[in-house]
Amino acid sequence: MAVEDRQERGATPVAPPHRHSADPPRNGGVPAAAPFKSYTPAPASRQPIATYAALDLGTNNCRLLIARPAQHGFRVVDAFSRIVRLGEGLATSSRLGDAAMDRAVEALKICRGKMASRGVTRARLVTTEACRAATNGLEFIRRVSAEAELSLEIIDQRTEAALAVSGCAALTDPAAESVIVFDIGGGSTEIVWLGGRSEARDPAARIREWASLPIGVVTVAERYGGVEVSRELFERMVEDCSQALESFAKKASAARGAKGFHLLGTSGTVTTVAGIHLDLPRYDRREVDGLWMRQDDILSVIDRLIAMDYAARAANACIGRDRADLVLAGCAIFEAIRRAFPSERVRIADRGLREGILLRMMHEDRAWWRRK
């Protein structure tokens, strides 16, 4: 089973935060619609356990996570992930294509069915770069409301970065005084300079610098091609990505000298690299989430991927046919970040935006306090 089609199960070991600052103002935000709009707590003495859903419709993937509060964070009860390539061709046309929208709507219908069958009581359904950038983004939002009976919220770049950090910050080294957190998406890459845990309990409050870079696996692959990738072409990809990263790298240059500095990556790219490094016969989140990788391990995997032809990449269980033409574009972004922020250690996170959404909602509802 390819990584994009996996079903996630089991408890997520993320402790509930003590507080969260409010989300930054949302540009173009669309409120969630009934029946997945809000959750009104019952009296504390008799209230049932709420069921939460977080949906992230990105440029490449449609991903859903359904969970209930648990003692040490939350327990995942259902999940869904499908590659829809909503942003296919967006860089050249500035519009979402009809076929791409069709694929996304069909995936969203499945998500709605899962939320209904699991009795979801509160949800946040977000979409990111593709709908932010497309001239027909709002038209697509209205189509989703009519056909899938879901109301998507277009979140701004700052909110996306903050939620992704909130979802994976528990994996930072407690002794690290500085961490670069990055999320390689389909149409953009969010990157954050995060201060140490001693600065604040809320990860969003520890953000020192952040940027949303106009490079993602889809946009880079469409620019350079992803089927036949030579070493020379890969280096040109890396150089292009390094230029996009240059401004943030200057602002966050002091991060590299801090005690315990390391990188923390959350995306399909880094989890794929980890799965290949481990030689997994099929992708297994339990083996990947929280894995520490050394720079030599990462370079070895990238070398292996460049040496593979398209058919070999498609046949790899941690890549799959749907991502075989995208994985080296993601690796080019990953390598550009590593070169800008050299670190012997990189921690791999199979968690991020959706987990951040879930934690935020549960905190707002005081879900853990009510269980005591």
Short mmCIF file of C-alpha atoms in Angstrom, two decimals:
data_model
loop_
_atom_site.label_atom_id
_atom_site.label_comp_id
_atom_site.label_asym_id
_atom_site.label_seq_id
_atom_site.Cartn_x
_atom_site.Cartn_y
_atom_site.Cartn_z
CA MET A 1 0.00 0.00 0.00
CA ALA A 2 1.47 3.35 -0.98
CA VAL A 3 2.02 6.00 1.65
CA GLU A 4 -0.73 8.28 0.35
CA ASP A 5 -3.41 5.61 0.77
CA ARG A 6 -2.56 4.42 4.25
CA GLN A 7 -5.12 4.32 7.06
CA GLU A 8 -3.85 5.69 10.35
CA ARG A 9 -4.79 4.06 13.65
CA GLY A 10 -3.85 4.14 17.30
CA ALA A 11 -3.18 6.73 19.95
CA THR A 12 -1.26 9.86 19.03
CA PRO A 13 1.25 10.58 21.80
CA VAL A 14 0.82 14.35 21.95
CA ALA A 15 0.17 15.83 25.36
CA PRO A 16 -2.60 18.43 25.61
CA PRO A 17 -1.27 21.99 25.64
CA HIS A 18 -1.83 24.25 28.64
CA ARG A 19 -2.85 27.14 26.45
CA HIS A 20 -2.96 28.24 22.85
CA SER A 21 -2.88 31.76 21.50
CA ALA A 22 -5.69 32.57 19.12
CA ASP A 23 -5.28 31.88 15.44
CA PRO A 24 -4.03 34.85 13.42
CA PRO A 25 -6.70 36.63 11.34
CA ARG A 26 -7.87 34.43 8.49
CA ASN A 27 -7.84 35.79 4.97
CA GLY A 28 -10.81 34.51 3.03
CA GLY A 29 -11.88 32.19 5.81
CA VAL A 30 -15.11 30.31 5.19
CA PRO A 31 -16.93 29.14 8.34
CA ALA A 32 -17.62 25.44 8.68
CA ALA A 33 -21.18 24.43 7.83
CA ALA A 34 -23.67 22.20 9.64
CA PRO A 35 -23.68 19.39 10.58
CA PHE A 36 -19.94 19.71 11.18
CA LYS A 37 -19.89 23.29 12.41
CA SER A 38 -19.67 23.41 16.15
CA TYR A 39 -19.87 21.38 19.30
CA THR A 40 -21.81 22.62 22.33
CA PRO A 41 -20.63 20.86 25.51
CA ALA A 42 -23.23 19.09 27.61
CA PRO A 43 -23.21 19.60 31.41
CA ALA A 44 -19.86 18.48 32.80
CA SER A 45 -21.31 15.71 34.94
CA ARG A 46 -23.02 13.86 32.09
CA GLN A 47 -21.36 14.95 28.90
CA PRO A 48 -20.37 12.32 26.35
CA ILE A 49 -16.94 12.12 24.77
CA ALA A 50 -16.85 14.41 21.75
CA THR A 51 -15.57 13.21 18.38
CA TYR A 52 -13.45 15.64 16.38
CA ALA A 53 -12.43 15.77 12.73
CA ALA A 54 -9.66 17.69 10.98
CA LEU A 55 -9.54 17.80 7.19
CA ASP A 56 -6.70 19.24 5.13
CA LEU A 57 -7.28 19.65 1.40
CA GLY A 58 -3.91 20.62 -0.02
CA THR A 59 -2.48 21.10 -3.47
CA ASN A 60 -1.72 17.40 -3.74
CA ASN A 61 -3.52 15.46 -0.97
CA CYS A 62 -6.91 15.29 0.69
CA ARG A 63 -6.40 14.04 4.25
CA LEU A 64 -8.85 13.47 7.08
CA LEU A 65 -8.24 12.56 10.72
CA ILE A 66 -11.02 11.70 13.19
CA ALA A 67 -10.15 11.43 16.88
CA ARG A 68 -11.44 11.49 20.44
CA PRO A 69 -9.71 13.02 23.48
CA ALA A 70 -7.57 10.59 25.48
CA GLN A 71 -5.45 10.83 28.60
CA HIS A 72 -2.26 11.63 26.72
CA GLY A 73 -3.66 13.69 23.84
CA PHE A 74 -6.13 11.98 21.53
CA ARG A 75 -6.94 8.59 20.05
CA VAL A 76 -7.38 8.31 16.29
CA VAL A 77 -10.56 6.44 15.40
CA ASP A 78 -10.51 6.86 11.62
CA ALA A 79 -8.45 8.42 8.86
CA PHE A 80 -8.43 8.89 5.12
CA SER A 81 -5.79 10.05 2.64
CA ARG A 82 -5.97 10.30 -1.11
CA ILE A 83 -3.87 12.06 -3.73
CA VAL A 84 -6.17 14.34 -5.73
CA ARG A 85 -3.67 16.80 -7.28
CA LEU A 86 -6.05 19.72 -6.89
CA GLY A 87 -3.30 22.12 -7.95
CA GLU A 88 -2.41 20.27 -11.15
CA GLY A 89 -1.55 22.84 -13.82
CA LEU A 90 -2.30 25.75 -11.49
CA ALA A 91 1.12 27.36 -11.96
CA THR A 92 0.51 27.89 -15.67
CA SER A 93 -3.24 28.53 -15.79
CA SER A 94 -3.90 30.21 -12.40
CA ARG A 95 -7.08 28.13 -12.24
CA LEU A 96 -8.15 24.82 -10.74
CA GLY A 97 -8.83 22.37 -13.56
CA ASP A 98 -12.15 20.60 -13.95
CA ALA A 99 -10.66 17.11 -13.62
CA ALA A 100 -8.72 18.14 -10.50
CA MET A 101 -11.85 19.57 -8.90
CA ASP A 102 -13.78 16.41 -9.77
CA ARG A 103 -11.17 14.27 -8.00
CA ALA A 104 -11.21 16.51 -4.94
CA VAL A 105 -15.00 16.57 -4.66
CA GLU A 106 -15.19 12.77 -4.85
CA ALA A 107 -12.60 12.45 -2.08
CA LEU A 108 -14.46 15.00 0.03
CA LYS A 109 -17.68 13.01 -0.33
CA ILE A 110 -15.89 10.02 1.16
CA CYS A 111 -14.66 12.21 4.01
CA ARG A 112 -18.16 13.44 4.71
CA GLY A 113 -19.41 9.86 4.87
CA LYS A 114 -16.69 8.94 7.35
CA MET A 115 -17.49 11.93 9.55
CA ALA A 116 -21.17 11.05 9.55
CA SER A 117 -20.57 7.38 10.32
CA ARG A 118 -18.21 8.23 13.21
CA GLY A 119 -20.63 10.72 14.74
CA VAL A 120 -18.32 13.72 14.48
CA THR A 121 -19.49 16.51 16.78
CA ARG A 122 -17.01 19.20 15.83
CA ALA A 123 -14.83 19.63 12.76
CA ARG A 124 -12.51 22.07 11.10
CA LEU A 125 -12.12 21.60 7.36
CA VAL A 126 -9.35 23.62 5.77
CA THR A 127 -7.82 24.12 2.36
CA THR A 128 -4.51 25.77 1.64
CA GLU A 129 -2.30 26.95 -1.21
CA ALA A 130 -4.25 25.72 -4.23
CA CYS A 131 -7.42 27.53 -3.24
CA ARG A 132 -5.47 30.56 -2.00
CA ALA A 133 -3.77 30.97 -5.37
CA ALA A 134 -6.50 29.94 -7.84
CA THR A 135 -8.66 32.60 -9.42
CA ASN A 136 -11.59 30.17 -9.20
CA GLY A 137 -10.82 29.06 -5.63
CA LEU A 138 -14.04 30.47 -4.16
CA GLU A 139 -16.03 28.97 -7.02
CA PHE A 140 -14.61 25.58 -6.05
CA ILE A 141 -15.51 26.19 -2.38
CA ARG A 142 -19.11 26.80 -3.40
CA ARG A 143 -19.13 23.63 -5.50
CA VAL A 144 -17.87 21.61 -2.53
CA SER A 145 -20.66 23.06 -0.38
CA ALA A 146 -23.30 22.12 -2.95
CA GLU A 147 -22.05 18.66 -3.95
CA ALA A 148 -20.19 17.32 -0.90
CA GLU A 149 -22.22 19.28 1.68
CA LEU A 150 -19.05 20.49 3.38
CA SER A 151 -17.87 24.03 3.94
CA LEU A 152 -14.14 24.50 3.51
CA GLU A 153 -12.17 27.25 5.20
CA ILE A 154 -9.34 28.81 3.20
CA ILE A 155 -6.65 29.44 5.80
CA ASP A 156 -3.87 31.95 5.34
CA GLN A 157 -0.20 31.05 5.28
CA ARG A 158 0.51 32.19 8.84
CA THR A 159 -2.30 30.07 10.24
CA GLU A 160 -1.15 27.06 8.22
CA ALA A 161 2.39 27.37 9.59
CA ALA A 162 1.21 27.82 13.19
CA LEU A 163 -1.13 24.82 13.07
CA ALA A 164 1.53 22.59 11.52
CA VAL A 165 3.99 23.57 14.25
CA SER A 166 1.39 22.94 16.97
CA GLY A 167 0.79 19.47 15.57
CA CYS A 168 4.41 18.29 15.56
CA ALA A 169 6.22 20.43 18.17
CA ALA A 170 6.07 17.61 20.74
CA LEU A 171 8.78 15.88 18.68
CA THR A 172 11.35 18.63 19.14
CA ASP A 173 14.31 17.77 21.37
CA PRO A 174 13.44 19.17 24.83
CA ALA A 175 17.05 20.35 25.18
CA ALA A 176 17.09 22.20 21.84
CA GLU A 177 17.04 25.98 22.11
CA SER A 178 16.34 26.38 18.40
CA VAL A 179 14.63 24.20 15.78
CA ILE A 180 13.78 24.72 12.12
CA VAL A 181 10.40 23.13 11.41
CA PHE A 182 9.31 22.65 7.80
CA ASP A 183 6.28 21.28 5.99
CA ILE A 184 6.82 20.52 2.30
CA GLY A 185 3.45 20.73 0.60
CA GLY A 186 2.19 20.39 -2.92
CA GLY A 187 2.10 24.08 -3.80
CA SER A 188 4.08 25.72 -1.01
CA THR A 189 6.50 24.97 1.80
CA GLU A 190 5.94 26.39 5.27
CA ILE A 191 9.10 26.88 7.32
CA VAL A 192 9.41 28.12 10.88
CA TRP A 193 12.21 29.07 13.26
CA LEU A 194 10.98 27.74 16.60
CA GLY A 195 12.47 28.69 19.95
CA GLY A 196 13.08 26.25 22.81
CA ARG A 197 10.42 24.83 25.09
CA SER A 198 11.55 27.02 27.99
CA GLU A 199 10.26 30.10 26.16
CA ALA A 200 6.56 29.13 26.30
CA ARG A 201 4.32 26.08 26.58
CA ASP A 202 2.39 27.02 23.45
CA PRO A 203 4.48 26.19 20.36
CA ALA A 204 2.82 28.99 18.38
CA ALA A 205 4.14 31.48 20.92
CA ARG A 206 7.71 30.29 20.27
CA ILE A 207 7.73 31.14 16.58
CA ARG A 208 10.57 33.59 15.94
CA GLU A 209 10.44 33.72 12.13
CA TRP A 210 8.30 32.01 9.53
CA ALA A 211 7.79 31.99 5.78
CA SER A 212 5.59 30.36 3.19
CA LEU A 213 7.78 29.58 0.19
CA PRO A 214 6.22 29.35 -3.31
CA ILE A 215 7.73 25.91 -3.90
CA GLY A 216 6.05 22.54 -3.44
CA VAL A 217 6.35 19.05 -4.85
CA VAL A 218 3.76 19.70 -7.56
CA THR A 219 5.06 23.11 -8.63
CA VAL A 220 8.70 22.02 -8.74
CA ALA A 221 7.88 18.77 -10.56
CA GLU A 222 5.79 20.61 -13.14
CA ARG A 223 8.60 23.13 -13.69
CA TYR A 224 11.41 20.59 -14.13
CA GLY A 225 9.69 17.27 -14.79
CA GLY A 226 9.67 14.38 -12.38
CA VAL A 227 9.78 11.24 -14.49
CA GLU A 228 13.41 11.31 -15.64
CA VAL A 229 15.59 13.12 -13.10
CA SER A 230 19.35 13.11 -13.59
CA ARG A 231 21.86 14.27 -11.00
CA GLU A 232 22.32 17.49 -12.98
CA LEU A 233 18.59 18.18 -13.11
CA PHE A 234 18.25 17.45 -9.42
CA GLU A 235 20.99 19.99 -8.64
CA ARG A 236 19.18 22.62 -10.72
CA MET A 237 16.03 21.91 -8.68
CA VAL A 238 17.97 22.35 -5.45
CA GLU A 239 19.51 25.63 -6.65
CA ASP A 240 16.07 26.98 -7.59
CA CYS A 241 14.64 25.99 -4.20
CA SER A 242 17.65 27.51 -2.42
CA GLN A 243 16.92 30.86 -4.08
CA ALA A 244 13.32 30.74 -2.84
CA LEU A 245 14.65 29.97 0.65
CA GLU A 246 17.34 32.67 0.69
CA SER A 247 15.40 35.47 2.40
CA PHE A 248 14.17 33.26 5.26
CA ALA A 249 17.63 31.70 5.65
CA LYS A 250 19.11 35.15 6.28
CA LYS A 251 16.45 36.07 8.84
CA ALA A 252 16.84 32.77 10.69
CA SER A 253 20.61 32.42 10.34
CA ALA A 254 21.16 32.57 14.12
CA ALA A 255 19.11 29.38 14.55
CA ARG A 256 22.03 27.20 13.48
CA GLY A 257 24.28 28.28 16.34
CA ALA A 258 21.86 27.59 19.17
CA LYS A 259 22.34 24.77 21.65
CA GLY A 260 20.86 21.46 20.48
CA PHE A 261 19.81 22.83 17.07
CA HIS A 262 18.12 20.36 14.73
CA LEU A 263 15.63 20.12 11.88
CA LEU A 264 12.09 18.78 12.20
CA GLY A 265 10.32 17.83 8.99
CA THR A 266 6.65 17.03 8.52
CA SER A 267 5.47 16.05 5.05
CA GLY A 268 5.05 13.16 2.68
CA THR A 269 8.56 13.82 1.41
CA VAL A 270 10.35 13.31 4.72
CA THR A 271 8.21 10.36 5.77
CA THR A 272 8.91 8.72 2.40
CA VAL A 273 12.65 9.28 2.85
CA ALA A 274 12.39 7.70 6.30
CA GLY A 275 10.44 4.70 5.02
CA ILE A 276 13.00 4.04 2.30
CA HIS A 277 15.85 4.43 4.79
CA LEU A 278 14.23 1.77 6.98
CA ASP A 279 13.62 -0.50 3.95
CA LEU A 280 10.00 -0.92 5.00
CA PRO A 281 8.10 -3.52 2.92
CA ARG A 282 5.10 -1.20 3.29
CA TYR A 283 4.76 2.18 4.91
CA ASP A 284 4.26 2.00 8.68
CA ARG A 285 3.59 5.22 10.57
CA ARG A 286 4.63 3.62 13.88
CA GLU A 287 8.14 3.07 12.52
CA VAL A 288 8.49 6.51 10.97
CA ASP A 289 6.88 9.07 13.30
CA GLY A 290 9.56 10.37 15.67
CA LEU A 291 12.49 8.76 13.84
CA TRP A 292 15.85 10.54 14.07
CA MET A 293 17.86 10.52 10.84
CA ARG A 294 21.48 11.53 10.27
CA GLN A 295 22.59 13.58 7.30
CA ASP A 296 24.47 10.64 5.75
CA ASP A 297 21.28 8.55 5.92
CA ILE A 298 19.32 11.24 4.09
CA LEU A 299 21.95 11.69 1.38
CA SER A 300 22.08 7.93 0.89
CA VAL A 301 18.32 7.76 0.29
CA ILE A 302 18.42 10.70 -2.14
CA ASP A 303 21.23 9.02 -4.07
CA ARG A 304 19.17 5.82 -4.25
CA LEU A 305 16.14 7.73 -5.55
CA ILE A 306 18.14 9.52 -8.24
CA ALA A 307 19.58 6.17 -9.36
CA MET A 308 16.07 4.67 -9.66
CA ASP A 309 14.08 5.03 -12.85
CA TYR A 310 10.41 6.01 -12.75
CA ALA A 311 9.21 2.40 -12.74
CA ALA A 312 11.40 1.52 -9.76
CA ARG A 313 10.13 4.52 -7.80
CA ALA A 314 6.53 3.65 -8.63
CA ALA A 315 7.09 0.07 -7.46
CA ASN A 316 8.49 1.15 -4.10
CA ALA A 317 5.86 0.59 -1.39
CA CYS A 318 6.77 3.85 0.38
CA ILE A 319 6.32 5.91 -2.80
CA GLY A 320 3.71 4.40 -5.12
CA ARG A 321 2.68 5.25 -8.64
CA ASP A 322 0.79 8.42 -7.71
CA ARG A 323 3.88 10.02 -6.17
CA ALA A 324 6.68 8.57 -8.27
CA ASP A 325 6.99 11.76 -10.33
CA LEU A 326 6.89 14.03 -7.25
CA VAL A 327 9.26 12.47 -4.74
CA LEU A 328 12.50 13.89 -6.17
CA ALA A 329 10.99 17.38 -6.36
CA GLY A 330 10.25 17.04 -2.65
CA CYS A 331 13.78 15.81 -2.01
CA ALA A 332 15.16 18.89 -3.80
CA ILE A 333 13.23 21.14 -1.41
CA PHE A 334 14.39 19.02 1.53
CA GLU A 335 18.01 19.25 0.38
CA ALA A 336 17.81 23.03 -0.07
CA ILE A 337 16.60 23.35 3.52
CA ARG A 338 19.36 21.06 4.77
CA ARG A 339 22.01 23.08 2.96
CA ALA A 340 20.68 26.37 4.35
CA PHE A 341 20.49 24.94 7.88
CA PRO A 342 23.14 22.23 8.22
CA SER A 343 22.37 19.82 11.04
CA GLU A 344 23.58 16.35 11.82
CA ARG A 345 20.11 15.46 13.11
CA VAL A 346 16.70 15.59 11.43
CA ARG A 347 13.60 14.36 13.20
CA ILE A 348 10.80 12.93 11.08
CA ALA A 349 7.16 13.68 11.91
CA ASP A 350 4.16 11.88 10.50
CA ARG A 351 1.93 14.50 12.08
CA GLY A 352 1.34 18.17 11.47
CA LEU A 353 -1.51 20.36 10.30
CA ARG A 354 -4.40 18.00 11.05
CA GLU A 355 -3.02 17.13 14.48
CA GLY A 356 -2.58 20.83 15.20
CA ILE A 357 -6.22 21.45 14.27
CA LEU A 358 -7.39 18.64 16.54
CA LEU A 359 -5.32 19.83 19.50
CA ARG A 360 -6.57 23.39 19.03
CA MET A 361 -10.23 22.37 18.99
CA MET A 362 -9.85 20.06 21.99
CA HIS A 363 -8.08 22.78 23.92
CA GLU A 364 -10.82 25.30 23.10
CA ASP A 365 -13.41 22.81 24.38
CA ARG A 366 -11.32 22.02 27.49
CA ALA A 367 -11.69 18.39 26.47
CA TRP A 368 -8.94 17.03 28.73
CA TRP A 369 -9.98 19.03 31.78
CA ARG A 370 -13.55 17.74 31.48
CA ARG A 371 -12.30 14.14 31.52
CA LYS A 372 -10.62 14.50 34.92
#
